Structure formats: structure tokens, C-alpha cells
Coordinates of C-alpha atoms in Angstrom, one line a residue:
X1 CA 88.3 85.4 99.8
X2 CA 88.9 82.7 102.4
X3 CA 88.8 79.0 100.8
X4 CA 85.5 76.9 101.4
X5 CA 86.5 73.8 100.6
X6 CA 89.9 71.8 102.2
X7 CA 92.9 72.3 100.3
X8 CA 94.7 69.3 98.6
X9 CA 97.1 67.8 100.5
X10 CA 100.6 65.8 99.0
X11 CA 102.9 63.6 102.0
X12 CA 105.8 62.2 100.4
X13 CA 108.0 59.2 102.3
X14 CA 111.6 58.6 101.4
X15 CA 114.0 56.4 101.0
X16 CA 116.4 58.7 103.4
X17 CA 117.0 62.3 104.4
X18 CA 119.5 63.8 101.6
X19 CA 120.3 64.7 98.8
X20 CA 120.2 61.0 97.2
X21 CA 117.1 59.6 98.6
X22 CA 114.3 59.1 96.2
X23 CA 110.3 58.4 97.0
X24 CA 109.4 55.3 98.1
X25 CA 105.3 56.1 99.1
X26 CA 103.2 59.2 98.2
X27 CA 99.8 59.8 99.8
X28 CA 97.3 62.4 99.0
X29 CA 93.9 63.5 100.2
X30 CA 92.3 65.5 98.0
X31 CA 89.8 68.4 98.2
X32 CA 86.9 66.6 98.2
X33 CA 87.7 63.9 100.6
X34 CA 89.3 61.4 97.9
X35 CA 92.0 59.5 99.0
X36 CA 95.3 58.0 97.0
X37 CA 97.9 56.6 98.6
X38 CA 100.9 54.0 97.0
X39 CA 104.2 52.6 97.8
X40 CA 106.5 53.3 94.5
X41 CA 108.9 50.2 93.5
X42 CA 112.5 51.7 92.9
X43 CA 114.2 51.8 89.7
X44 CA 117.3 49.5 89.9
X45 CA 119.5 53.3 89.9
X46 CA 117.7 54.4 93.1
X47 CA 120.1 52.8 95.7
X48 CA 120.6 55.0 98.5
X49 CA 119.1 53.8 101.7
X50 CA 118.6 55.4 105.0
X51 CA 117.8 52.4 108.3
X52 CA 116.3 55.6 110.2
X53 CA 113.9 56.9 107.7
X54 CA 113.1 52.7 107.4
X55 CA 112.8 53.0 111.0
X56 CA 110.6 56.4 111.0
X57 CA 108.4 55.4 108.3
X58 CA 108.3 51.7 108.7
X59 CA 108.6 50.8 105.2
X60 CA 111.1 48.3 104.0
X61 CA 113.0 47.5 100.8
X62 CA 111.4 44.1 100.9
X63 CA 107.9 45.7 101.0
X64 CA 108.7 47.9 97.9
X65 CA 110.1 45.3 95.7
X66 CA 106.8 43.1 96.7
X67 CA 104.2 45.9 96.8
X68 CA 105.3 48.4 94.8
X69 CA 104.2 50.1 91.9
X70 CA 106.4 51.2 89.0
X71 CA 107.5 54.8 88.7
X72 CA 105.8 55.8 85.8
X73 CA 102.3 53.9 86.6
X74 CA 102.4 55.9 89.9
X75 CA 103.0 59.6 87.7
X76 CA 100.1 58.3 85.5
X77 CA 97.8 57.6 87.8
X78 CA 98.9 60.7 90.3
X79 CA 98.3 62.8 86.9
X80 CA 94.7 61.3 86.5
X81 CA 94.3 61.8 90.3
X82 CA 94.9 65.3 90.7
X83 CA 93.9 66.3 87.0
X84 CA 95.4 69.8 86.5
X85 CA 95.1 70.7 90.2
X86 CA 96.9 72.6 93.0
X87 CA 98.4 70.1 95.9
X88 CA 99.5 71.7 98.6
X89 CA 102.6 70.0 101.5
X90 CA 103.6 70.9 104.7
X91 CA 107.3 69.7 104.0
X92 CA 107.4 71.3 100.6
X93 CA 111.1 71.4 100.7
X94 CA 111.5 68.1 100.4
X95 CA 108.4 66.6 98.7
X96 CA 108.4 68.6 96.0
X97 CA 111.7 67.8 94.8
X98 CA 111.0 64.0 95.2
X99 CA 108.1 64.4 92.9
X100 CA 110.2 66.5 90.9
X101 CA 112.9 63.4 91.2
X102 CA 110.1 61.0 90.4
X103 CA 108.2 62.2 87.4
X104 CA 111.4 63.1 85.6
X105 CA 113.2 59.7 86.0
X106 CA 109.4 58.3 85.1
X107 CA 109.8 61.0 81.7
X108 CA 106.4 62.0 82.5
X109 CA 104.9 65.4 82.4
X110 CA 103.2 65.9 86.1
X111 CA 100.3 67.6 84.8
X112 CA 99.3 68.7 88.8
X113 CA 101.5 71.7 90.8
X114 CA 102.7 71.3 94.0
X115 CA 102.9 74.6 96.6
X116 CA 103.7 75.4 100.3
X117 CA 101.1 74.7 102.7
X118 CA 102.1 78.5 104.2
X119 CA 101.1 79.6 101.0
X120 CA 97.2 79.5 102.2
X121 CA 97.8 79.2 105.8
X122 CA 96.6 82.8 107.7
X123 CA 98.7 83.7 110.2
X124 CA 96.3 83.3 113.1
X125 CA 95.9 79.5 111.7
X126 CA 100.2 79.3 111.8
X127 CA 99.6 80.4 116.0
X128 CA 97.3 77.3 116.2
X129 CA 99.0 74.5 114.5
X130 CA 100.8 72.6 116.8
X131 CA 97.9 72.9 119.5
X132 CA 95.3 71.2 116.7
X133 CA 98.0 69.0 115.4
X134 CA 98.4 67.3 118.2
X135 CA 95.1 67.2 119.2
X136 CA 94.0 65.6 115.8
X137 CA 96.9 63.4 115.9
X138 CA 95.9 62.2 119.3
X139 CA 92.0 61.7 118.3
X140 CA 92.9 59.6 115.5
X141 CA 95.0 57.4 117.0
X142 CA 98.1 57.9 114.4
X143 CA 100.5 56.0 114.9
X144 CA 102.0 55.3 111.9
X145 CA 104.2 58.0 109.6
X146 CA 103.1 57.0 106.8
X147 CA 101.9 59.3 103.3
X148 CA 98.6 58.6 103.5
X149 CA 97.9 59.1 106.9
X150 CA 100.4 62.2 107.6
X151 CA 98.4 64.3 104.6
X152 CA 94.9 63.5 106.1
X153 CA 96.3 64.8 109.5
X154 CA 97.5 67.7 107.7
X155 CA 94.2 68.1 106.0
X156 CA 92.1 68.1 109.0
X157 CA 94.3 70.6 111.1
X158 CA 93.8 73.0 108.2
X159 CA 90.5 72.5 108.6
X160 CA 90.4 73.0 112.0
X161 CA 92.7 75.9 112.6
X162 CA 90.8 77.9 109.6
X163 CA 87.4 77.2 111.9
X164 CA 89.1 78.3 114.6
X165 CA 89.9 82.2 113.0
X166 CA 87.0 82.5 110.8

């Protein structure tokens, strides 16, 4: 039975590309339409910092240290967010073990679960994707990479590309 409603979407922005970065911003955009989106102030042991993911994200150490939130506020209140939900992410991969990296060094149960977007994605939406993506990408005028903004894009092309093979 083919979903009625959008799925809920997780981005997750990092502090670099391996195996020691940690998540600085997480921003979802849930199924019906609700949006949470917060830049996550490191704990002192999270050190490792990449200039081009600062460059491809835009957010800096400075910003974190003044705007961010502790670690385990941001579990708490993606827990009371999501409920006991399913989130979906396009880079899976390496989202889900940031949230994995993030509630455990929090010590907090994440009471939401995280999947692969291909999970739910048909096959005829998969021939689609980069045709809609950049179509929505270019509508909205997105020009940051930011959490927030990268899981409403991701959203709306699921959206879209499941209208378009319905």
C-alpha cells in the first residue's frame, strides 16, 4: 500500500567527513509538515575538525560554542520530537551513525528509529530523483547546505517523484 502522507525526513551536518567527526546540526521535517532544526554545542572530547565540511556547510566552531545546544538537551527534545516514530535519510550511512554517536555520548535512549530513504523509495521514483532534485532545489532558491533545509528538499522530491509514478 503506497504511503499517503510524506515520510519523515532526518539531515545530519558534521563536524568533518570520517570516522572522527561528530554532529554539529540536525534538522528534520516531519510527516506532517513540523519542522526542528538545531545546531548541537560539542562536548569538550569532540575535537576533530574538518575546514571543508566548515566550508560546505558554513557552520563554524565559533557559532556552536555561541549557539549551541548541549548534547543531551538536543536527544531530549529530538525524542519528544519524533515520539516513537520512523525517520527516514538520504545519507543514512553517515547520519545514522552520528545520531548513534550522539545519543550515546548524551547516555540517552533515542526513543525514534532511523532507516534508508531507499527503503520506501519505488524504483520508478529512484529514475526521477536527480531530475526533481534539482528542479526543487532550483525553485526554492537553496542555497545553503544546511540540516534543516537539505531534509525539506529531500522531503518534497519524495513527494514529487511519488506523484509522478502513482
Amino acid at each position: 500500500m503506497q504511503r499517503k502522507y510524506p515520510p519523515s525526513i532526518v539531515d545530519v551536518e558534521a563536524s568533518g567527513f570520517g570516522a572522527q567527526s561528530y554532529p554539529i546540526e540536525i534538522g528534520v521535517v516531519r510527516y506532517d509538515g513540523a519542522k526542528w532544526c538545531k545546531l548541537i554545542r560539542p562536548f569538550d572530547h569532540w575535537v576533530h575538525w574538518d575546514d571543508s565540511a566548515e566550508a560546505l556547510h558554513g557552520i563554524s566552531r565559533e557559532m556552536l560554542n555561541s549557539y549551541g545546544v548541549p548534547p543531551v538537551n538536543i536527544c531530549l527534545e529530538l525524542n519528544s520530537f519524533l515520539g516513537n516514530t520512523m525517520v527516514y535519510s538520504d545519507g543514512w550511512v553517515v547520519d545514522h551513525p552520528w545520531l548513534i554517536t550522539l545519543f550515546s555520548a548524551a547516555g540517552v535512549d533515542m526513543t525514534f528509529s532511523c532507516r534508508a530513504l531507499e527503503y520506501i523509495l519505488h524504483e520508478k521514483q529512484m529514475a526521477h530523483w536527480h531530475a526533481v532534485k534539482s528542479r526543487v532545489l532550483d525553485s526554492c532558491d537553496a542555497k545553503r547546505h544546511r540540516a534543516s533545509t537539505d531534509a525539506m528538499v529531500v522531503q518534497q522530491v519524495y513527494m514529487e517523484t511519488r506523484n509522478l509514478v502513482d
